[in-house]
Amino acid sequence: MLMDRLMDRIIALKSPIVVGLDPRFENLPEDLRTRAISAHGKTPKACAEAILEFNKALIDTLCQVVPAVKPQSAFYELLGVEGVRAYDETCRYAQSKGMIVIGDVKRGDIGSTALGYSKAYLGEISIEGEAFRAFDNDFITINPYLGDDNTKEFIADVDACDKGVFVLVKTSNPSSSQIQNLRVEGKAIYEIVAGQVEAWSEKRVGKHGYSSVGAVVGATYPAEAKVLRHIMKTTCFLVPGYGAQGGGGADIVECFDVKGLGAIVNSSRGIIFAFQNKSYSHLNYTDAALRATLDMRDDINDNLEAVQKKYW
Amino acid sequence: MLMDRLMDRIIALKSPIVVGLDPRFENLPEDLRTRAISAHGKTPKACAEAILEFNKALIDTLCQVVPAVKPQSAFYELLGVEGVRAYDETCRYAQSKGMIVIGDVKRGDIGSTALGYSKAYLGEISIEGEAFRAFDNDFITINPYLGDDNTKEFIADVDACDKGVFVLVKTSNPSSSQIQNLRVEGKAIYEIVAGQVEAWSEKRVGKHGYSSVGAVVGATYPAEAKVLRHIMKTTCFLVPGYGAQGGGGADIVECFDVKGLGAIVNSSRGIIFAFQNKSYSHLNYTDAALRATLDMRDDINDNLEAVQKKYW
């Protein structure tokens, strides 16, 4: 079962970390940019090729120390069709290196359309009897605003194809409170969504006590995370907001259970662009990313140890 | 201004209708399917090519009678990169025929990522000083669950590039009430979101009294639509749910203002697959779509006339 495999790998690597592959062409190392523009001109294709080369090198280095990558679809879609191709090839390359891919696509729609998105990223389509997979991610993120007839389409493929979802419950951004923290009869919206997610999750629990139906809970809201950890006992948290968005190791401990499992923390810019950070600027970009990842791992593990939640 | 141009065209054609281009390969006319598979085998490329041919023929016919098309991204993404290419080419072809394209992508993310999605669909990117547009839609649909720091990124491009958005307020699907109808201090979530949308809209009003910041309001919830029409006086409604989802002409009159403007009604399957409907099965698929569109136009106009809202 997918969540069991993700947790096995987190435990083996002592690393509850997913690296966000959110590349921006203008932030890539200069030699990559120059080479791509020499080959393809100042075009979206040049950007897409440079990003793919950058991602592959990061994956080659990081697959030894983290279990998963999370490409953010927006940064590929903004390059059009060539960017979407780079997204797809990045996902496939990461899987070929044994990594689990969390496609950060935040899709959500009415039932019949949600079915289409689910087939696009988790399930398969049939073309006159032949089966095909479009993007074939492992997990994707989904948006709950349209209700259950959206979510159930994705969960059908979680079950049928051994895939997974992380439902947006409490996002990491400053304005997430505008809707998510509104209170209905004493309960915040994020608590209501959390209750629905836990109801799906608890029917699908694997050997580590968690299912492949997870929740997005931002590192930037530790008070909410503490409440949510209590509501969603079998739900693994995908935790964005560490690093560039302001969350630190002390903020994310509430996302983990008493044993130190149950969460995977994302960092994007803080790792992939670590070579631009003074602390790592003496290193090339892959070594800088590796060093930043190991420092993040130590920060998380030290903070978990401080509250006696360290698993390993 | 984009919304002015959309309304000019609605008025000229007496047709407050957008045709949803939600193609499914298995529902295409048999000769299109056979031809594509002969050329490309049983592959996603064959499906994408057949869909593109189908869409172009529909656009050629319908551009005379409706102002806009609304391709639903899910049905293209499920064919992978080739499907996304067909999405892009469909949008460009419709624009070349004078149609306005509403990209039904329902994107939404944290601020820095929402900026990426906005650049992908509404704005432009700069590659070492050269400007490019990725998908270059006119309007897109966006999801409000992440709050204002999501939405404001799209609205920046609405202003900078004369584009538009339709924010999901009350969606047409059966489970939309689960979150959208929860009540906070006497107000439903959809009313709260509506208030935010109207605040953006009222600062951007054009010659017809509406802005390019619109709202999605399902045809399947006429009671809610009536409330929302009152809250959002300067906000144009994109109205899904007519036809296959169960909404009829009598259900959508509440979405229009007292003059009979302020809404554009979507039909997808009911038009593009009209050739499969007994009433139109004696016609080829483009003629069937044309006839179904004219019947829908008459149904809407008759119902607007019945409540003395008919504009033309």
Coordinates of C-alpha atoms in Angstrom, one line a residue:
Chain A
M1 CA 0.0 0.0 0.0
L2 CA 1.4 3.4 -1.1
M3 CA 1.4 5.1 2.3
D4 CA 3.1 2.0 3.9
R5 CA 5.8 2.3 1.3
L6 CA 6.2 6.0 1.8
M7 CA 6.5 5.5 5.6
D8 CA 8.9 2.5 5.2
R9 CA 11.1 4.8 3.2
I10 CA 10.8 7.7 5.6
I11 CA 11.9 5.3 8.4
A12 CA 14.7 3.8 6.4
L13 CA 16.1 7.2 5.6
K14 CA 15.2 8.8 9.0
S15 CA 13.9 11.6 6.8
P16 CA 10.2 12.7 6.9
I17 CA 11.0 15.1 4.1
V18 CA 9.7 15.8 0.6
V19 CA 11.6 18.1 -1.7
G20 CA 9.4 20.5 -3.6
L21 CA 10.5 20.8 -7.2
D22 CA 9.3 24.4 -7.9
P23 CA 11.9 25.5 -10.4
R24 CA 12.0 29.0 -11.8
F25 CA 14.2 29.4 -14.9
E26 CA 15.5 32.8 -13.8
N27 CA 16.8 31.2 -10.6
L28 CA 18.7 28.3 -12.2
P29 CA 22.5 28.2 -12.2
E30 CA 23.8 30.4 -15.0
D31 CA 25.6 27.7 -17.0
L32 CA 22.3 25.7 -17.3
R33 CA 20.5 28.7 -18.5
T34 CA 23.2 29.7 -21.0
R35 CA 23.4 26.2 -22.4
A36 CA 19.6 25.9 -22.9
I37 CA 19.3 29.2 -24.6
S38 CA 22.2 28.4 -26.9
A39 CA 20.5 25.2 -27.9
H40 CA 16.8 26.5 -28.1
G41 CA 16.9 30.3 -28.1
K42 CA 14.9 32.4 -25.6
T43 CA 11.9 30.0 -25.7
P44 CA 9.7 28.1 -23.3
K45 CA 11.4 25.0 -24.7
A46 CA 14.8 26.2 -23.5
C47 CA 13.3 26.9 -20.0
A48 CA 11.7 23.5 -19.9
E49 CA 14.8 21.7 -21.0
A50 CA 17.0 23.5 -18.4
I51 CA 14.4 22.8 -15.7
L52 CA 14.4 19.1 -16.6
E53 CA 18.2 18.9 -16.5
F54 CA 18.2 20.7 -13.1
N55 CA 15.5 18.4 -11.7
K56 CA 17.2 15.3 -12.9
A57 CA 20.5 16.3 -11.2
L58 CA 18.7 17.1 -8.0
I59 CA 16.8 13.8 -8.1
D60 CA 20.0 11.8 -8.7
T61 CA 21.5 13.4 -5.6
L62 CA 18.5 13.5 -3.3
C63 CA 17.0 10.1 -4.0
Q64 CA 19.6 8.7 -1.5
V65 CA 18.3 10.9 1.4
V66 CA 14.6 11.7 0.9
P67 CA 11.7 9.4 0.0
A68 CA 9.7 11.8 -2.2
V69 CA 9.6 14.8 -4.5
K70 CA 6.7 17.2 -4.9
P71 CA 6.7 19.0 -8.3
Q72 CA 4.4 22.1 -8.2
S73 CA 2.4 22.0 -11.5
A74 CA 2.1 25.8 -11.7
F75 CA 5.8 26.3 -12.4
Y76 CA 5.6 23.9 -15.3
E77 CA 2.2 25.1 -16.7
L78 CA 3.5 28.6 -17.0
L79 CA 5.8 27.3 -19.7
G80 CA 2.9 25.9 -21.7
V81 CA 2.9 22.5 -23.4
E82 CA 6.7 22.2 -23.1
G83 CA 6.5 22.9 -19.4
V84 CA 3.9 20.2 -18.9
R85 CA 6.1 17.8 -20.8
A86 CA 9.0 18.7 -18.3
Y87 CA 6.5 18.1 -15.4
D88 CA 5.7 14.6 -16.8
E89 CA 9.3 13.7 -17.5
T90 CA 10.4 14.9 -14.0
C91 CA 7.8 12.7 -12.4
R92 CA 8.7 9.6 -14.4
Y93 CA 12.5 10.2 -13.8
A94 CA 11.9 10.5 -10.0
Q95 CA 9.9 7.3 -10.0
S96 CA 12.6 5.5 -12.0
K97 CA 15.0 6.4 -9.2
G98 CA 12.7 4.9 -6.6
M99 CA 11.2 8.1 -5.3
I100 CA 7.5 8.7 -4.6
V101 CA 6.0 11.6 -6.5
I102 CA 3.5 13.9 -4.9
G103 CA 2.0 15.9 -7.8
D104 CA 1.1 19.3 -6.3
V105 CA -1.8 20.1 -8.7
K106 CA -4.6 21.0 -6.2
R107 CA -7.3 19.9 -8.6
G108 CA -11.0 19.8 -7.7
D109 CA -14.2 19.9 -9.7
I110 CA -17.7 18.5 -10.0
G111 CA -18.0 14.8 -10.0
S112 CA -17.8 13.9 -13.7
T113 CA -14.9 16.3 -14.2
A114 CA -13.1 15.3 -11.0
L115 CA -13.2 11.8 -12.5
G116 CA -11.3 13.2 -15.5
Y117 CA -8.6 14.7 -13.2
S118 CA -8.4 11.5 -11.3
K119 CA -7.8 9.5 -14.5
A120 CA -5.2 12.1 -15.5
Y121 CA -3.0 11.8 -12.4
L122 CA -3.9 8.7 -10.5
G123 CA -5.9 6.3 -12.6
E124 CA -5.9 5.1 -16.1
I125 CA -7.9 5.7 -19.3
S126 CA -9.0 3.1 -21.8
I127 CA -8.6 3.8 -25.5
E128 CA -10.7 1.3 -27.4
G129 CA -9.7 -1.4 -24.9
E130 CA -6.0 -0.4 -24.4
A131 CA -5.1 1.1 -21.0
F132 CA -3.0 4.2 -20.7
R133 CA -1.8 6.4 -17.9
A134 CA -1.4 10.1 -18.5
F135 CA 0.7 11.7 -15.8
D136 CA 0.8 8.6 -13.4
N137 CA 1.7 10.5 -10.2
D138 CA 1.7 8.6 -6.9
F139 CA -0.1 11.1 -4.7
I140 CA -1.7 14.4 -5.7
T141 CA -3.1 17.3 -3.7
I142 CA -6.8 18.0 -4.1
N143 CA -9.1 20.9 -3.1
P144 CA -12.2 20.1 -1.0
Y145 CA -14.3 23.3 -1.8
L146 CA -16.6 21.3 -4.1
G147 CA -17.5 18.6 -1.6
D148 CA -17.6 14.9 -1.5
D149 CA -18.7 14.2 -5.1
N150 CA -15.4 15.6 -6.1
T151 CA -13.2 13.8 -3.5
K152 CA -14.9 10.4 -3.9
E153 CA -13.7 10.2 -7.6
F154 CA -10.1 10.5 -6.5
I155 CA -10.5 8.1 -3.6
A156 CA -11.9 5.5 -6.1
D157 CA -8.6 5.5 -7.8
V158 CA -6.7 5.6 -4.5
D159 CA -8.4 2.2 -3.9
A160 CA -8.4 0.8 -7.4
C161 CA -4.8 1.8 -8.4
D162 CA -3.0 2.0 -5.0
K163 CA -2.5 5.7 -5.3
G164 CA -2.9 8.5 -2.7
V165 CA -4.3 12.0 -2.1
F166 CA -3.5 14.9 0.2
V167 CA -6.7 16.9 0.8
L168 CA -6.1 20.7 1.5
V169 CA -7.3 21.1 5.1
K170 CA -5.3 24.1 6.4
T171 CA -2.9 25.7 3.9
S172 CA 0.3 27.4 4.8
N173 CA -0.4 30.9 3.3
P174 CA -1.2 34.1 5.2
S175 CA -4.8 34.3 3.9
S176 CA -5.7 30.7 4.4
S177 CA -7.7 31.7 7.5
Q178 CA -10.2 33.8 5.5
I179 CA -12.3 30.8 4.6
Q180 CA -10.6 27.9 6.4
N181 CA -10.8 29.4 9.9
L182 CA -14.4 30.6 9.7
R183 CA -16.4 28.9 12.5
V184 CA -19.6 27.0 12.1
E185 CA -21.3 26.1 15.3
G186 CA -18.1 26.3 17.2
K187 CA -16.0 24.4 14.6
A188 CA -13.6 25.9 12.1
I189 CA -14.0 24.9 8.5
Y190 CA -10.6 23.2 8.6
E191 CA -11.9 21.1 11.4
I192 CA -15.0 20.1 9.5
V193 CA -12.9 19.2 6.4
A194 CA -10.5 17.3 8.7
G195 CA -13.4 15.2 10.0
Q196 CA -14.4 14.2 6.5
V197 CA -10.8 13.4 5.6
E198 CA -10.3 11.2 8.7
A199 CA -13.6 9.3 7.9
W200 CA -12.1 8.3 4.5
S201 CA -8.7 7.6 6.0
E202 CA -9.7 5.4 8.9
K203 CA -11.3 2.8 6.6
R204 CA -8.0 2.4 4.8
V205 CA -5.3 2.2 7.5
G206 CA -2.1 0.3 6.8
K207 CA 0.6 -1.3 8.9
H208 CA 2.0 2.0 10.2
G209 CA -1.5 3.2 11.3
Y210 CA -2.0 5.6 8.4
S211 CA -3.8 5.5 5.0
S212 CA -3.1 6.8 1.5
V213 CA -5.7 9.6 2.1
G214 CA -3.7 12.4 3.7
A215 CA -4.1 16.0 4.5
V216 CA -2.3 19.2 3.7
V217 CA -1.6 21.1 7.0
G218 CA 0.7 24.1 6.9
A219 CA 3.9 24.4 9.0
T220 CA 3.0 28.0 9.6
Y221 CA 0.0 27.2 11.8
P222 CA 1.2 25.0 14.7
A223 CA -1.8 25.7 16.9
E224 CA -4.2 24.5 14.2
A225 CA -1.8 21.6 13.5
K226 CA -2.1 20.4 17.1
V227 CA -5.9 20.4 16.9
L228 CA -5.8 18.7 13.5
R229 CA -3.4 15.9 14.7
H230 CA -6.0 15.1 17.4
I231 CA -9.0 15.0 14.9
M232 CA -7.1 13.1 12.2
K233 CA -5.5 10.2 14.0
T234 CA -5.0 8.0 11.0
T235 CA -4.3 10.8 8.5
C236 CA -0.8 11.5 7.4
F237 CA 0.0 15.2 7.1
L238 CA 1.8 16.8 4.1
V239 CA 3.3 19.9 5.7
P240 CA 4.2 22.8 3.4
G241 CA 5.6 26.1 4.7
Y242 CA 8.9 25.0 6.2
G243 CA 11.8 27.3 5.3
A244 CA 11.1 30.0 2.8
Q245 CA 7.5 30.5 4.1
G246 CA 8.7 30.9 7.7
G247 CA 8.0 27.6 9.4
G248 CA 10.9 26.1 11.4
G249 CA 11.5 22.7 13.0
A250 CA 9.9 23.8 16.3
D251 CA 6.7 24.7 14.4
I252 CA 6.2 21.3 12.8
V253 CA 6.5 19.0 15.8
E254 CA 2.7 19.3 16.3
C255 CA 2.1 17.6 13.0
F256 CA 3.8 14.4 14.1
D257 CA 2.1 11.8 16.3
V258 CA 3.5 10.8 19.7
K259 CA 5.8 8.3 18.1
G260 CA 7.3 10.8 15.7
L261 CA 5.5 9.5 12.6
G262 CA 2.5 10.7 10.6
A263 CA 3.9 13.7 8.8
I264 CA 6.1 14.5 5.8
V265 CA 7.5 18.1 5.6
N266 CA 8.0 19.9 2.4
S267 CA 10.8 22.3 1.5
S268 CA 11.1 23.7 -2.0
R269 CA 13.2 26.9 -2.5
G270 CA 15.2 26.3 0.7
I271 CA 16.6 23.1 -0.8
I272 CA 16.6 23.4 -4.6
F273 CA 18.0 27.0 -4.6
A274 CA 20.2 26.4 -1.5
F275 CA 23.2 27.3 -3.7
Q276 CA 22.0 30.9 -3.6
N277 CA 22.0 30.8 0.2
K278 CA 25.2 32.2 1.8
S279 CA 25.5 29.1 4.0
Y280 CA 25.8 26.9 1.0
S281 CA 27.1 29.2 -1.7
H282 CA 30.6 27.5 -1.7
L283 CA 28.9 24.3 -3.1
N284 CA 27.5 23.4 -6.5
Y285 CA 23.8 23.3 -6.7
T286 CA 23.3 19.6 -6.1
D287 CA 25.8 19.5 -3.2
A288 CA 24.1 22.6 -1.8
A289 CA 20.7 20.9 -2.0
L290 CA 22.1 17.8 -0.4
R291 CA 23.6 19.8 2.5
A292 CA 20.4 21.8 3.0
T293 CA 18.4 18.6 3.1
L294 CA 20.6 17.0 5.7
D295 CA 20.5 20.2 7.8
M296 CA 16.7 20.2 7.5
R297 CA 16.6 16.6 8.5
D298 CA 18.7 17.3 11.5
D299 CA 16.5 20.3 12.5
I300 CA 13.4 18.2 12.3
N301 CA 14.8 15.3 14.2
D302 CA 16.4 17.5 16.9
N303 CA 13.0 19.2 17.4
L304 CA 11.2 15.9 17.5
E305 CA 13.7 14.6 20.0
A306 CA 13.2 17.7 22.2
V307 CA 9.6 16.9 22.6
Q308 CA 10.3 13.1 22.9
K309 CA 8.7 12.3 19.5
K310 CA 11.8 11.1 17.7
Y311 CA 11.0 7.8 16.0
W312 CA 14.4 6.4 15.1
Chain B
M1 CA -12.3 45.9 -21.5
L2 CA -12.8 42.1 -21.7
M3 CA -16.2 41.9 -20.0
D4 CA -17.5 44.8 -22.1
R5 CA -16.4 42.9 -25.2
L6 CA -18.1 39.7 -24.0
M7 CA -21.3 41.5 -23.2
D8 CA -21.2 43.4 -26.6
R9 CA -21.1 40.0 -28.3
I10 CA -23.8 38.5 -26.1
I11 CA -26.0 41.4 -27.0
A12 CA -25.2 41.2 -30.7
L13 CA -25.9 37.5 -30.9
K14 CA -28.9 37.7 -28.5
S15 CA -27.1 34.7 -26.9
P16 CA -25.9 34.6 -23.3
I17 CA -24.4 31.2 -23.9
V18 CA -21.0 29.6 -23.6
V19 CA -20.4 26.2 -25.1
G20 CA -18.4 23.8 -22.9
L21 CA -15.9 21.9 -24.9
D22 CA -15.6 18.8 -22.7
P23 CA -14.9 16.2 -25.3
R24 CA -14.6 12.5 -24.4
F25 CA -13.0 10.4 -27.1
E26 CA -15.4 7.5 -26.7
N27 CA -18.3 9.9 -27.4
L28 CA -17.0 11.3 -30.7
P29 CA -18.6 10.4 -34.0
E30 CA -17.3 7.0 -35.2
D31 CA -15.7 8.3 -38.4
L32 CA -13.5 10.7 -36.4
R33 CA -12.4 8.0 -34.0
T34 CA -11.7 5.5 -36.8
R35 CA -9.7 8.0 -38.8
A36 CA -7.5 9.1 -35.8
I37 CA -6.8 5.5 -34.8
S38 CA -5.8 4.6 -38.3
A39 CA -3.4 7.5 -38.4
H40 CA -1.9 7.2 -34.8
G41 CA -2.9 3.8 -33.4
K42 CA -4.8 3.4 -30.1
T43 CA -2.8 6.2 -28.4
P44 CA -3.4 9.4 -26.5
K45 CA -2.2 11.3 -29.6
A46 CA -5.0 9.7 -31.7
C47 CA -7.5 10.9 -29.1
A48 CA -6.1 14.3 -28.9
E49 CA -6.0 14.7 -32.7
A50 CA -9.7 13.5 -33.0
I51 CA -10.7 15.9 -30.2
L52 CA -9.0 18.8 -31.8
E53 CA -10.7 18.1 -35.2
F54 CA -14.0 17.8 -33.4
N55 CA -13.5 21.0 -31.5
K56 CA -12.4 23.0 -34.6
A57 CA -15.5 21.9 -36.5
L58 CA -17.8 22.9 -33.6
I59 CA -16.0 26.2 -33.3
D60 CA -16.4 26.9 -37.1
T61 CA -20.1 26.4 -36.7
L62 CA -20.8 27.9 -33.4
C63 CA -18.8 31.1 -33.6
Q64 CA -21.7 32.6 -35.6
V65 CA -24.2 32.0 -32.7
V66 CA -22.4 32.1 -29.4
P67 CA -19.7 34.5 -28.0
A68 CA -17.6 32.1 -26.1
V69 CA -16.3 28.5 -25.5
K70 CA -15.3 27.0 -22.2
P71 CA -12.8 24.1 -22.6
Q72 CA -12.7 22.0 -19.4
S73 CA -9.0 21.3 -18.7
A74 CA -9.6 17.9 -17.1
F75 CA -10.7 16.3 -20.3
Y76 CA -7.5 17.3 -22.0
E77 CA -5.1 16.6 -19.1
L78 CA -6.4 13.0 -18.9
L79 CA -4.6 12.5 -22.3
G80 CA -1.3 13.8 -20.9
V81 CA 1.0 16.1 -22.8
E82 CA -0.8 15.5 -26.1
G83 CA -4.1 16.4 -24.5
V84 CA -2.7 19.6 -23.1
R85 CA -1.5 20.5 -26.6
A86 CA -5.0 19.9 -27.9
Y87 CA -6.4 22.2 -25.1
D88 CA -3.9 24.9 -26.1
E89 CA -4.7 24.6 -29.9
T90 CA -8.4 24.6 -29.2
C91 CA -8.2 27.8 -27.3
R92 CA -6.1 29.5 -29.9
Y93 CA -8.3 28.3 -32.7
A94 CA -11.4 29.7 -31.0
Q95 CA -9.8 33.0 -30.5
S96 CA -8.8 33.1 -34.1
K97 CA -12.5 32.8 -34.9
G98 CA -13.4 35.8 -32.7
M99 CA -14.6 33.7 -29.8
I100 CA -13.8 34.5 -26.1
V101 CA -12.1 31.6 -24.3
I102 CA -13.1 30.7 -20.7
G103 CA -10.5 28.2 -19.5
D104 CA -12.2 26.0 -17.0
V105 CA -9.1 25.2 -14.9
K106 CA -10.3 25.9 -11.4
R107 CA -6.8 26.7 -10.2
G108 CA -6.0 28.1 -6.8
D109 CA -2.8 28.0 -4.7
I110 CA -0.7 30.0 -2.2
G111 CA 0.4 33.4 -3.4
S112 CA 3.7 32.7 -5.1
T113 CA 2.3 29.7 -6.8
A114 CA -1.0 31.4 -7.8
L115 CA 1.2 33.9 -9.5
G116 CA 2.6 31.1 -11.6
Y117 CA -0.8 29.9 -12.5
S118 CA -1.9 33.4 -13.4
K119 CA 1.2 33.8 -15.7
A120 CA 0.3 30.4 -17.2
Y121 CA -3.2 31.3 -18.2
L122 CA -3.7 35.1 -18.1
G123 CA -0.4 36.9 -17.9
E124 CA 2.9 36.6 -19.6
I125 CA 6.3 35.3 -18.6
S126 CA 9.7 36.9 -19.5
I127 CA 12.5 34.8 -20.7
E128 CA 15.7 36.8 -20.5
G129 CA 13.8 39.9 -21.5
E130 CA 11.6 38.3 -24.2
A131 CA 7.8 38.0 -23.3
F132 CA 5.9 34.8 -23.9
R133 CA 2.3 33.7 -23.2
A134 CA 1.8 30.1 -22.2
F135 CA -1.9 29.2 -22.6
D136 CA -3.2 32.8 -23.2
N137 CA -6.9 32.2 -22.2
D138 CA -9.2 35.2 -21.9
F139 CA -11.0 34.2 -18.6
I140 CA -10.2 31.3 -16.3
T141 CA -12.2 29.9 -13.4
I142 CA -10.4 30.0 -10.0
N143 CA -11.0 28.4 -6.6
P144 CA -11.3 30.6 -3.5
Y145 CA -10.5 28.1 -0.7
L146 CA -7.0 29.5 -0.2
G147 CA -8.2 33.1 0.3
D148 CA -7.2 36.5 -1.0
D149 CA -3.5 36.1 -1.4
N150 CA -4.4 33.5 -4.1
T151 CA -7.1 35.6 -5.8
K152 CA -5.2 38.8 -5.9
E153 CA -2.4 37.3 -8.1
F154 CA -5.0 36.6 -10.8
I155 CA -6.7 39.9 -10.4
A156 CA -3.3 41.6 -10.9
D157 CA -3.2 40.1 -14.4
V158 CA -6.9 40.9 -15.0
D159 CA -5.9 44.5 -14.6
A160 CA -2.5 44.3 -16.3
C161 CA -3.4 42.2 -19.3
D162 CA -7.2 42.9 -19.7
K163 CA -8.1 39.4 -18.8
G164 CA -10.8 38.0 -16.5
V165 CA -11.7 35.4 -13.9
F166 CA -14.8 33.6 -12.6
V167 CA -14.4 32.8 -9.0
L168 CA -16.2 29.6 -7.7
V169 CA -18.9 30.9 -5.4
K170 CA -21.7 28.3 -5.6
T171 CA -20.9 25.3 -7.8
S172 CA -23.6 23.3 -9.6
N173 CA -22.8 19.8 -8.2
P174 CA -24.9 17.9 -5.7
S175 CA -22.3 18.1 -2.9
S176 CA -21.5 21.7 -3.3
S177 CA -23.6 22.5 -0.2
Q178 CA -21.3 20.5 2.1
I179 CA -18.8 23.4 2.5
Q180 CA -20.3 26.2 0.4
N181 CA -23.6 26.3 2.3
L182 CA -22.2 26.1 5.9
R183 CA -23.4 29.1 7.8
V184 CA -21.2 31.5 9.7
E185 CA -23.0 34.0 11.9
G186 CA -26.1 33.7 9.8
K187 CA -24.3 33.9 6.4
A188 CA -23.5 31.0 4.1
I189 CA -19.9 30.5 3.0
Y190 CA -21.0 31.2 -0.6
E191 CA -22.4 34.6 0.5
I192 CA -19.2 35.4 2.2
V193 CA -17.1 34.6 -0.9
A194 CA -19.7 36.5 -2.9
G195 CA -19.1 39.6 -0.8
Q196 CA -15.3 39.3 -1.5
V197 CA -15.9 38.9 -5.2
E198 CA -18.2 41.8 -5.4
A199 CA -15.7 44.0 -3.6
W200 CA -13.1 43.2 -6.4
S201 CA -15.7 43.6 -9.1
E202 CA -17.2 46.9 -8.1
K203 CA -13.9 48.7 -8.5
R204 CA -13.6 47.6 -12.1
V205 CA -17.0 48.1 -13.7
G206 CA -17.3 48.7 -17.4
K207 CA -19.9 50.2 -19.7
H208 CA -22.5 47.5 -19.2
G209 CA -22.3 47.7 -15.4
Y210 CA -20.1 44.6 -14.9
S211 CA -16.4 43.9 -14.5
S212 CA -14.0 41.2 -15.7
V213 CA -14.1 39.6 -12.2
G214 CA -17.0 37.2 -12.3
A215 CA -18.5 34.4 -10.3
V216 CA -19.5 30.8 -10.9
V217 CA -23.1 30.2 -9.8
G218 CA -24.7 26.9 -10.6
A219 CA -28.0 26.7 -12.6
T220 CA -29.0 23.9 -10.3
Y221 CA -29.4 26.2 -7.3
P222 CA -31.9 29.0 -8.2
A223 CA -32.7 30.0 -4.6
E224 CA -29.0 30.6 -3.9
A225 CA -28.7 32.4 -7.3
K226 CA -31.4 34.9 -6.3
V227 CA -29.6 35.8 -3.1
L228 CA -26.3 36.0 -5.0
R229 CA -27.6 38.2 -7.7
H230 CA -28.6 40.7 -4.9
I231 CA -25.2 40.5 -3.2
M232 CA -23.1 40.7 -6.4
K233 CA -24.7 43.6 -8.3
T234 CA -21.7 44.3 -10.6
T235 CA -20.5 40.6 -10.9
C236 CA -21.3 38.6 -14.1
F237 CA -22.3 35.0 -13.4
L238 CA -20.9 32.1 -15.3
V239 CA -23.7 29.6 -14.9
P240 CA -22.9 25.8 -15.3
G241 CA -25.4 23.1 -14.8
Y242 CA -27.9 23.8 -17.6
G243 CA -28.9 20.7 -19.6
A244 CA -27.1 17.5 -18.7
Q245 CA -26.8 18.5 -15.0
G246 CA -30.5 19.2 -14.7
G247 CA -30.9 23.0 -14.8
G248 CA -33.5 24.4 -17.3
G249 CA -34.3 27.8 -18.6
A250 CA -36.7 28.5 -15.7
D251 CA -33.9 27.8 -13.2
I252 CA -31.4 30.3 -14.6
V253 CA -33.6 33.4 -14.8
E254 CA -32.5 34.4 -11.2
C255 CA -28.9 34.6 -12.4
F256 CA -29.8 37.6 -14.7
D257 CA -30.3 41.1 -13.6
V258 CA -33.6 43.0 -14.1
K259 CA -32.6 44.0 -17.6
G260 CA -31.7 40.5 -18.7
L261 CA -27.9 40.9 -18.6
G262 CA -25.3 39.8 -16.1
A263 CA -25.0 36.1 -16.8
I264 CA -23.6 33.6 -19.3
V265 CA -25.0 30.1 -19.2
N266 CA -22.8 27.1 -20.0
S267 CA -23.9 23.9 -21.7
S268 CA -21.4 21.2 -22.6
R269 CA -22.7 17.7 -23.3
G270 CA -26.1 18.9 -24.3
I271 CA -24.6 20.8 -27.2
I272 CA -21.4 19.1 -28.3
F273 CA -22.9 15.6 -28.1
A274 CA -26.4 16.7 -29.3
F275 CA -26.0 14.3 -32.3
Q276 CA -26.5 11.5 -29.8
N277 CA -29.8 13.0 -28.6
K278 CA -32.9 11.6 -30.3
S279 CA -34.2 15.1 -31.1
Y280 CA -31.1 15.9 -33.2
S281 CA -29.9 12.4 -34.3
H282 CA -31.0 13.0 -37.9
L283 CA -28.3 15.7 -38.2
N284 CA -24.5 15.5 -38.4
Y285 CA -22.7 16.6 -35.2
T286 CA -22.0 20.2 -36.1
D287 CA -25.6 20.8 -37.3
A288 CA -26.9 19.0 -34.3
A289 CA -24.8 21.2 -32.0
L290 CA -26.0 24.3 -33.9
R291 CA -29.7 23.3 -33.6
A292 CA -29.2 22.5 -29.8
T293 CA -27.6 25.8 -29.3
L294 CA -30.4 27.7 -31.0
D295 CA -33.0 25.7 -29.0
M296 CA -31.1 26.6 -25.8
R297 CA -31.0 30.3 -26.8
D298 CA -34.7 30.2 -27.4
D299 CA -35.4 28.5 -24.1
I300 CA -33.3 31.0 -22.1
N301 CA -34.8 34.0 -24.0
D302 CA -38.4 32.7 -23.6
N303 CA -37.9 32.2 -19.8
L304 CA -36.3 35.6 -19.5
E305 CA -39.2 37.1 -21.4
A306 CA -41.7 35.3 -19.1
V307 CA -40.3 37.2 -16.1
Q308 CA -39.9 40.4 -18.1
K309 CA -36.1 40.3 -18.1
K310 CA -35.5 39.9 -21.8
Y311 CA -32.8 42.3 -22.9
W312 CA -33.2 42.3 -26.7

